[in-house]
Amino acid sequence: MRDRFRDLEGPLAVRKKDVVLMATVSSFENLSHPTRSELRQFAELFMPLFQASSDEAKRQAVAALSQCETMPAAVALFIGNQPIEIAAPFLAASKAIADDTLITIARMQGAAHVRAIVSRDSLSPKVIDALVSLRQTQPRPAAASAPITESQTVPLTPAPTETNEADALEEQRIANEAALRERILGLAGHLGHKEDDRLGLRTLTDIQEALLVRFARSREAMHFATALADALSASRWLAERIMLDLSGQQLATTLTSLGMGFLDAVFVLEKFYPHLAERQHNVTRGWMVLDALDPEECHERVDAWRRADRYTYKPDVPDAPAPQETPNHRFIHQAPAPRDLRVLGRRSR
């Protein structure tokens, strides 16, 4: 009986550690903005548990952590250096890996890890240059070493053919490097897009941004709504509805989509929504709200709001030509209102 329990002790201990590992990962996922102490505690707990867990638990933990926005740099480097069958989803999808960490993993690991890094949706120029330079320094083709070994035993007569082969190999290496660079640049097509490139996007002018900041400073909500509607080329009703969101999320989304400066947007949010001026982790809540937004998602949401506004709200300006289309005699023969008659009667006296 004791021997049977001893046989089960190992699997049960591993299963227990698997449960503790997943619980630790789940609790970390629930932290939207972890502090430095929380990041440090997670790093201290995660690594020993990860090493003691089963491969299946490791895969599940890495898959869950690949969706986290923030992560300790030590944990990111630790996961990236795991075998490729475990680290692949993390290297390909995680947004919490810094460029320096990706470069370090690519230099420490093999081609499989490099392929996982290349498959990412976005690669910075720094990472691309590092991958290309790594490709230049790493390969040592066997064919290139063969003529050298042969030249040690073969007489000097075939030297011209060896030099021709070396030149051909060098040309082939350069061609392969150029092809690799073109492939990486093709996968990283986002490099041509800069954050300050707003071509084709609705953008605040300097005057509009100055007016919005001024009205926010004096907390003139009515004037601010008018200026915001003008910046959106939308109805005042849409601007007021955006401002009525007391969480400030809709106004933050709108200001991000319009390209307002980050500090000015934080100032506007804190003026209209005082609860966003509360400080958390050395920054205000308004700062955290803006920092968590994705500009592309903001553009899509604001465009959807403007389309809905055009469908549901009909301004008075397009109806202005209507009186010109109606016969003038309708207005000529209309009797004035009784109040107007009284006024006219007083004037005639």
Short mmCIF file of C-alpha atoms in Angstrom, two decimals:
data_model
loop_
_atom_site.label_atom_id
_atom_site.label_comp_id
_atom_site.label_asym_id
_atom_site.label_seq_id
_atom_site.Cartn_x
_atom_site.Cartn_y
_atom_site.Cartn_z
CA MET A 1 0.00 0.00 0.00
CA ARG A 2 2.78 2.43 0.86
CA ASP A 3 4.51 1.67 -2.42
CA ARG A 4 1.29 2.47 -4.28
CA PHE A 5 1.00 5.85 -2.57
CA ARG A 6 4.62 6.56 -3.34
CA ASP A 7 3.92 5.85 -7.01
CA LEU A 8 1.02 8.33 -6.96
CA GLU A 9 2.87 10.98 -5.00
CA GLY A 10 4.83 12.24 -8.01
CA PRO A 11 1.86 12.74 -10.43
CA LEU A 12 -0.30 14.24 -7.68
CA ALA A 13 2.41 16.73 -6.74
CA VAL A 14 2.84 17.74 -10.39
CA ARG A 15 -0.92 18.13 -10.83
CA LYS A 16 -1.12 20.26 -7.72
CA LYS A 17 1.63 22.52 -9.03
CA ASP A 18 -0.19 22.74 -12.35
CA VAL A 19 -3.27 24.04 -10.53
CA VAL A 20 -1.20 26.54 -8.56
CA LEU A 21 0.52 27.72 -11.77
CA MET A 22 -2.77 28.35 -13.59
CA ALA A 23 -4.21 30.09 -10.53
CA THR A 24 -1.18 32.37 -10.40
CA VAL A 25 -1.50 33.17 -14.11
CA SER A 26 -5.24 33.84 -13.78
CA SER A 27 -4.73 36.22 -10.88
CA PHE A 28 -2.06 38.09 -12.86
CA GLU A 29 -4.38 38.35 -15.88
CA ASN A 30 -6.98 40.09 -13.72
CA LEU A 31 -4.53 42.92 -12.91
CA SER A 32 -5.25 45.60 -15.49
CA HIS A 33 -2.35 47.83 -14.41
CA PRO A 34 -0.02 45.86 -12.11
CA THR A 35 2.37 47.80 -9.91
CA ARG A 36 6.10 47.20 -9.74
CA SER A 37 5.75 45.19 -6.57
CA GLU A 38 3.04 43.03 -8.14
CA LEU A 39 5.22 42.42 -11.20
CA ARG A 40 8.13 41.46 -9.01
CA GLN A 41 5.98 39.09 -6.92
CA PHE A 42 4.60 37.45 -10.05
CA ALA A 43 8.11 36.90 -11.43
CA GLU A 44 9.25 35.33 -8.17
CA LEU A 45 6.24 32.99 -8.04
CA PHE A 46 5.90 32.13 -11.72
CA MET A 47 9.35 30.81 -12.65
CA PRO A 48 9.66 28.06 -9.98
CA LEU A 49 6.06 26.94 -10.54
CA PHE A 50 6.55 26.89 -14.30
CA GLN A 51 9.64 24.71 -14.10
CA ALA A 52 7.90 22.23 -11.79
CA SER A 53 4.71 21.93 -13.87
CA SER A 54 3.81 19.59 -16.68
CA ASP A 55 4.26 20.45 -20.36
CA GLU A 56 0.51 20.80 -20.89
CA ALA A 57 0.22 23.28 -18.02
CA LYS A 58 3.20 25.18 -19.39
CA ARG A 59 1.51 25.50 -22.80
CA GLN A 60 -1.73 26.71 -21.24
CA ALA A 61 0.07 29.23 -19.06
CA VAL A 62 2.11 30.61 -21.98
CA ALA A 63 -0.99 30.84 -24.17
CA ALA A 64 -2.77 32.83 -21.47
CA LEU A 65 0.19 35.13 -20.80
CA SER A 66 0.58 35.87 -24.51
CA GLN A 67 -2.60 37.98 -24.26
CA CYS A 68 -1.34 40.15 -21.38
CA GLU A 69 -0.42 43.74 -22.15
CA THR A 70 2.25 44.03 -19.44
CA MET A 71 4.68 41.54 -18.02
CA PRO A 72 7.99 41.51 -16.15
CA ALA A 73 10.92 41.59 -18.57
CA ALA A 74 12.52 38.64 -16.76
CA VAL A 75 9.40 36.51 -17.28
CA ALA A 76 9.18 37.46 -20.96
CA LEU A 77 12.82 36.47 -21.49
CA PHE A 78 12.29 33.27 -19.51
CA ILE A 79 9.28 32.20 -21.59
CA GLY A 80 10.90 33.19 -24.87
CA ASN A 81 13.86 30.91 -24.17
CA GLN A 82 11.65 27.86 -23.59
CA PRO A 83 11.48 25.14 -26.27
CA ILE A 84 9.76 26.37 -29.41
CA GLU A 85 6.67 24.15 -28.94
CA ILE A 86 5.99 26.08 -25.73
CA ALA A 87 7.34 29.53 -26.58
CA ALA A 88 5.95 29.84 -30.13
CA PRO A 89 2.55 31.43 -29.33
CA PHE A 90 4.17 33.83 -26.91
CA LEU A 91 6.85 34.95 -29.37
CA ALA A 92 4.32 35.35 -32.17
CA ALA A 93 1.52 37.19 -30.36
CA SER A 94 2.63 38.77 -27.09
CA LYS A 95 2.66 42.57 -26.96
CA ALA A 96 4.53 42.59 -23.66
CA ILE A 97 7.91 41.64 -25.14
CA ALA A 98 10.32 44.52 -25.56
CA ASP A 99 12.42 44.82 -28.70
CA ASP A 100 15.64 44.17 -26.78
CA THR A 101 14.14 40.99 -25.35
CA LEU A 102 13.16 39.75 -28.82
CA ILE A 103 16.67 40.44 -30.11
CA THR A 104 18.23 38.62 -27.15
CA ILE A 105 16.00 35.57 -27.69
CA ALA A 106 16.79 35.52 -31.41
CA ARG A 107 20.53 35.55 -30.66
CA MET A 108 20.33 32.91 -27.94
CA GLN A 109 17.98 30.46 -29.68
CA GLY A 110 17.81 28.81 -33.07
CA ALA A 111 16.03 29.34 -36.36
CA ALA A 112 12.68 28.09 -35.03
CA HIS A 113 12.50 30.93 -32.51
CA VAL A 114 13.52 33.43 -35.20
CA ARG A 115 10.70 32.20 -37.45
CA ALA A 116 8.21 32.66 -34.62
CA ILE A 117 9.45 36.22 -34.09
CA VAL A 118 9.24 36.99 -37.81
CA SER A 119 5.60 35.83 -37.84
CA ARG A 120 4.58 38.66 -35.47
CA ASP A 121 2.05 41.17 -36.77
CA SER A 122 4.41 44.06 -36.06
CA LEU A 123 8.17 44.33 -36.02
CA SER A 124 10.12 47.46 -35.28
CA PRO A 125 12.99 48.58 -37.53
CA LYS A 126 15.38 47.80 -34.69
CA VAL A 127 14.28 44.17 -34.54
CA ILE A 128 14.36 43.79 -38.32
CA ASP A 129 17.91 45.13 -38.57
CA ALA A 130 18.98 42.81 -35.75
CA LEU A 131 17.42 39.78 -37.46
CA VAL A 132 19.09 40.62 -40.75
CA SER A 133 22.48 41.16 -39.13
CA LEU A 134 21.99 37.91 -37.20
CA ARG A 135 21.33 36.13 -40.48
CA GLN A 136 24.56 37.58 -41.87
CA THR A 137 26.73 36.40 -38.99
CA GLN A 138 25.18 33.04 -38.12
CA PRO A 139 25.21 30.88 -41.27
CA ARG A 140 28.34 28.98 -42.08
CA PRO A 141 27.37 26.76 -45.01
CA ALA A 142 28.96 23.35 -45.16
CA ALA A 143 29.62 23.82 -48.85
CA ALA A 144 31.77 26.83 -48.08
CA SER A 145 33.98 24.83 -45.72
CA ALA A 146 34.37 21.91 -48.09
CA PRO A 147 36.79 23.62 -50.49
CA ILE A 148 38.93 24.68 -47.53
CA THR A 149 39.35 21.14 -46.27
CA GLU A 150 40.04 19.88 -49.75
CA SER A 151 42.64 22.56 -50.37
CA GLN A 152 44.66 21.26 -47.45
CA THR A 153 45.13 17.87 -49.12
CA VAL A 154 44.71 18.60 -52.82
CA PRO A 155 47.61 20.16 -54.74
CA LEU A 156 47.55 23.84 -55.61
CA THR A 157 46.60 23.30 -59.26
CA PRO A 158 42.76 23.52 -58.74
CA ALA A 159 43.02 26.88 -56.98
CA PRO A 160 41.22 28.85 -59.75
CA THR A 161 38.17 26.59 -59.53
CA GLU A 162 38.10 26.99 -55.74
CA THR A 163 38.15 30.76 -56.01
CA ASN A 164 35.30 30.61 -58.51
CA GLU A 165 33.30 28.45 -56.15
CA ALA A 166 34.02 30.83 -53.26
CA ASP A 167 32.84 33.77 -55.35
CA ALA A 168 29.70 31.90 -56.32
CA LEU A 169 29.00 31.04 -52.69
CA GLU A 170 29.55 34.62 -51.65
CA GLU A 171 27.12 35.84 -54.31
CA GLN A 172 24.61 33.24 -53.21
CA ARG A 173 24.97 34.33 -49.58
CA ILE A 174 24.39 37.98 -50.52
CA ALA A 175 21.34 37.00 -52.59
CA ASN A 176 19.93 34.97 -49.69
CA GLU A 177 20.44 37.84 -47.29
CA ALA A 178 18.69 40.24 -49.67
CA ALA A 179 15.79 37.80 -50.07
CA LEU A 180 15.53 37.41 -46.30
CA ARG A 181 15.48 41.16 -45.80
CA GLU A 182 12.76 41.56 -48.43
CA ARG A 183 10.72 38.85 -46.73
CA ILE A 184 11.03 40.44 -43.31
CA LEU A 185 10.16 43.87 -44.70
CA GLY A 186 7.16 42.34 -46.43
CA LEU A 187 5.96 40.79 -43.17
CA ALA A 188 6.49 44.10 -41.39
CA GLY A 189 4.57 46.29 -43.79
CA HIS A 190 3.52 48.47 -40.90
CA LEU A 191 6.95 50.12 -40.92
CA GLY A 192 5.73 52.70 -43.41
CA HIS A 193 3.08 53.79 -40.94
CA LYS A 194 4.10 56.18 -38.24
CA GLU A 195 2.02 57.15 -35.25
CA ASP A 196 2.08 60.80 -36.33
CA ASP A 197 1.05 59.94 -39.90
CA ARG A 198 -2.64 60.87 -40.02
CA LEU A 199 -3.08 60.93 -43.78
CA GLY A 200 -6.76 60.41 -44.56
CA LEU A 201 -7.83 60.71 -40.91
CA ARG A 202 -9.94 63.47 -39.41
CA THR A 203 -7.52 65.61 -37.43
CA LEU A 204 -7.93 68.61 -35.17
CA THR A 205 -6.55 71.87 -36.43
CA ASP A 206 -4.41 73.97 -34.12
CA ILE A 207 -7.31 76.40 -33.60
CA GLN A 208 -9.80 73.63 -32.84
CA GLU A 209 -7.45 72.01 -30.34
CA ALA A 210 -6.76 75.37 -28.67
CA LEU A 211 -10.51 76.06 -28.38
CA LEU A 212 -11.23 72.67 -26.88
CA VAL A 213 -8.49 73.10 -24.29
CA ARG A 214 -9.68 76.63 -23.48
CA PHE A 215 -13.31 75.59 -23.00
CA ALA A 216 -12.20 72.63 -20.87
CA ARG A 217 -10.06 74.92 -18.71
CA SER A 218 -13.07 77.15 -17.99
CA ARG A 219 -15.41 74.11 -17.93
CA GLU A 220 -17.74 75.61 -20.50
CA ALA A 221 -19.41 72.37 -21.52
CA MET A 222 -21.82 73.96 -24.00
CA HIS A 223 -19.09 75.74 -25.94
CA PHE A 224 -16.92 72.62 -25.77
CA ALA A 225 -19.74 70.52 -27.26
CA THR A 226 -20.13 73.03 -30.09
CA ALA A 227 -16.40 72.98 -30.87
CA LEU A 228 -16.31 69.17 -30.65
CA ALA A 229 -19.24 68.84 -33.05
CA ASP A 230 -17.45 71.15 -35.48
CA ALA A 231 -14.26 69.07 -35.23
CA LEU A 232 -16.23 65.88 -35.89
CA SER A 233 -18.34 67.46 -38.66
CA ALA A 234 -21.27 65.95 -36.82
CA SER A 235 -24.34 67.11 -34.97
CA ARG A 236 -24.23 68.77 -31.59
CA TRP A 237 -26.39 65.92 -30.35
CA LEU A 238 -23.53 63.46 -30.97
CA ALA A 239 -21.02 65.69 -29.17
CA GLU A 240 -23.33 66.04 -26.17
CA ARG A 241 -23.94 62.30 -26.08
CA ILE A 242 -20.19 61.66 -26.07
CA MET A 243 -19.72 64.06 -23.17
CA LEU A 244 -22.60 62.52 -21.20
CA ASP A 245 -20.57 59.33 -20.74
CA LEU A 246 -19.49 60.02 -17.16
CA SER A 247 -16.69 57.47 -17.34
CA GLY A 248 -14.90 59.69 -19.84
CA GLN A 249 -14.21 56.68 -22.07
CA GLN A 250 -16.14 58.01 -25.07
CA LEU A 251 -14.56 61.45 -24.90
CA ALA A 252 -11.11 59.85 -24.54
CA THR A 253 -11.83 57.69 -27.59
CA THR A 254 -12.93 60.74 -29.57
CA LEU A 255 -9.92 62.87 -28.63
CA THR A 256 -7.56 60.02 -29.49
CA SER A 257 -9.23 59.56 -32.86
CA LEU A 258 -8.99 63.29 -33.61
CA GLY A 259 -5.28 63.30 -32.84
CA MET A 260 -5.26 65.61 -29.84
CA GLY A 261 -1.96 65.72 -27.97
CA PHE A 262 -1.75 63.21 -25.15
CA LEU A 263 -1.15 65.75 -22.37
CA ASP A 264 -3.90 68.07 -23.66
CA ALA A 265 -6.31 65.13 -23.79
CA VAL A 266 -5.44 64.19 -20.21
CA PHE A 267 -6.04 67.80 -19.17
CA VAL A 268 -9.46 67.89 -20.87
CA LEU A 269 -10.59 64.62 -19.30
CA GLU A 270 -9.52 65.67 -15.81
CA LYS A 271 -11.34 69.00 -16.12
CA PHE A 272 -14.69 67.55 -17.18
CA TYR A 273 -14.48 64.35 -15.12
CA PRO A 274 -12.85 65.15 -11.77
CA HIS A 275 -12.71 61.51 -10.72
CA LEU A 276 -10.19 60.92 -13.53
CA ALA A 277 -7.80 63.34 -11.81
CA GLU A 278 -7.29 60.88 -8.96
CA ARG A 279 -3.76 59.53 -8.89
CA GLN A 280 -3.00 55.83 -9.10
CA HIS A 281 0.48 54.36 -9.43
CA ASN A 282 2.07 57.81 -9.88
CA VAL A 283 -0.27 58.75 -12.76
CA THR A 284 -3.86 59.93 -12.92
CA ARG A 285 -6.78 57.75 -13.92
CA GLY A 286 -7.30 59.91 -17.00
CA TRP A 287 -3.73 59.14 -18.05
CA MET A 288 -4.39 55.42 -17.64
CA VAL A 289 -7.64 55.60 -19.63
CA LEU A 290 -5.92 57.29 -22.57
CA ASP A 291 -2.84 55.09 -22.40
CA ALA A 292 -4.97 51.94 -22.67
CA LEU A 293 -6.66 53.02 -25.92
CA ASP A 294 -5.72 51.68 -29.33
CA PRO A 295 -5.78 54.49 -31.96
CA GLU A 296 -6.99 52.15 -34.71
CA GLU A 297 -9.94 51.00 -32.61
CA CYS A 298 -10.70 54.62 -31.71
CA HIS A 299 -10.83 55.57 -35.41
CA GLU A 300 -13.24 52.73 -36.14
CA ARG A 301 -15.55 53.56 -33.22
CA VAL A 302 -15.69 57.28 -33.98
CA ASP A 303 -16.37 56.58 -37.66
CA ALA A 304 -19.23 54.29 -36.64
CA TRP A 305 -20.66 57.03 -34.38
CA ARG A 306 -20.45 59.59 -37.20
CA ARG A 307 -22.16 57.24 -39.66
CA ALA A 308 -24.97 56.57 -37.20
CA ASP A 309 -25.25 60.30 -36.58
CA ARG A 310 -25.66 61.00 -40.29
CA TYR A 311 -28.40 58.38 -40.52
CA THR A 312 -30.38 59.49 -37.48
CA TYR A 313 -29.81 63.24 -37.27
CA LYS A 314 -31.04 65.56 -40.03
CA PRO A 315 -29.72 69.09 -39.66
CA ASP A 316 -31.76 72.08 -40.59
CA VAL A 317 -29.31 73.33 -43.22
CA PRO A 318 -30.28 70.86 -45.97
CA ASP A 319 -33.95 71.88 -45.52
CA ALA A 320 -33.12 75.56 -46.11
CA PRO A 321 -33.79 75.46 -49.91
CA ALA A 322 -37.32 74.17 -49.24
CA PRO A 323 -38.91 77.64 -48.91
CA GLN A 324 -37.50 78.55 -52.32
CA GLU A 325 -39.20 75.57 -53.90
CA THR A 326 -42.61 76.40 -52.41
CA PRO A 327 -44.66 79.14 -54.05
CA ASN A 328 -44.18 82.54 -52.53
CA HIS A 329 -47.90 83.25 -52.40
CA ARG A 330 -48.29 80.77 -49.55
CA PHE A 331 -46.26 83.04 -47.32
CA ILE A 332 -47.74 86.25 -48.69
CA HIS A 333 -51.35 85.29 -47.92
CA GLN A 334 -50.66 83.87 -44.47
CA ALA A 335 -52.21 85.88 -41.66
CA PRO A 336 -49.86 87.04 -38.91
CA ALA A 337 -50.11 85.52 -35.47
CA PRO A 338 -52.48 87.24 -32.97
CA ARG A 339 -49.54 88.40 -30.90
CA ASP A 340 -48.04 90.05 -33.97
CA LEU A 341 -51.36 91.70 -34.65
CA ARG A 342 -51.45 93.21 -31.22
CA VAL A 343 -47.96 94.52 -31.68
CA LEU A 344 -48.90 95.99 -35.01
CA GLY A 345 -52.02 97.53 -33.46
CA ARG A 346 -49.96 99.24 -30.75
CA ARG A 347 -47.58 100.62 -33.32
CA SER A 348 -50.42 101.98 -35.49
CA ARG A 349 -51.80 103.92 -32.53
#
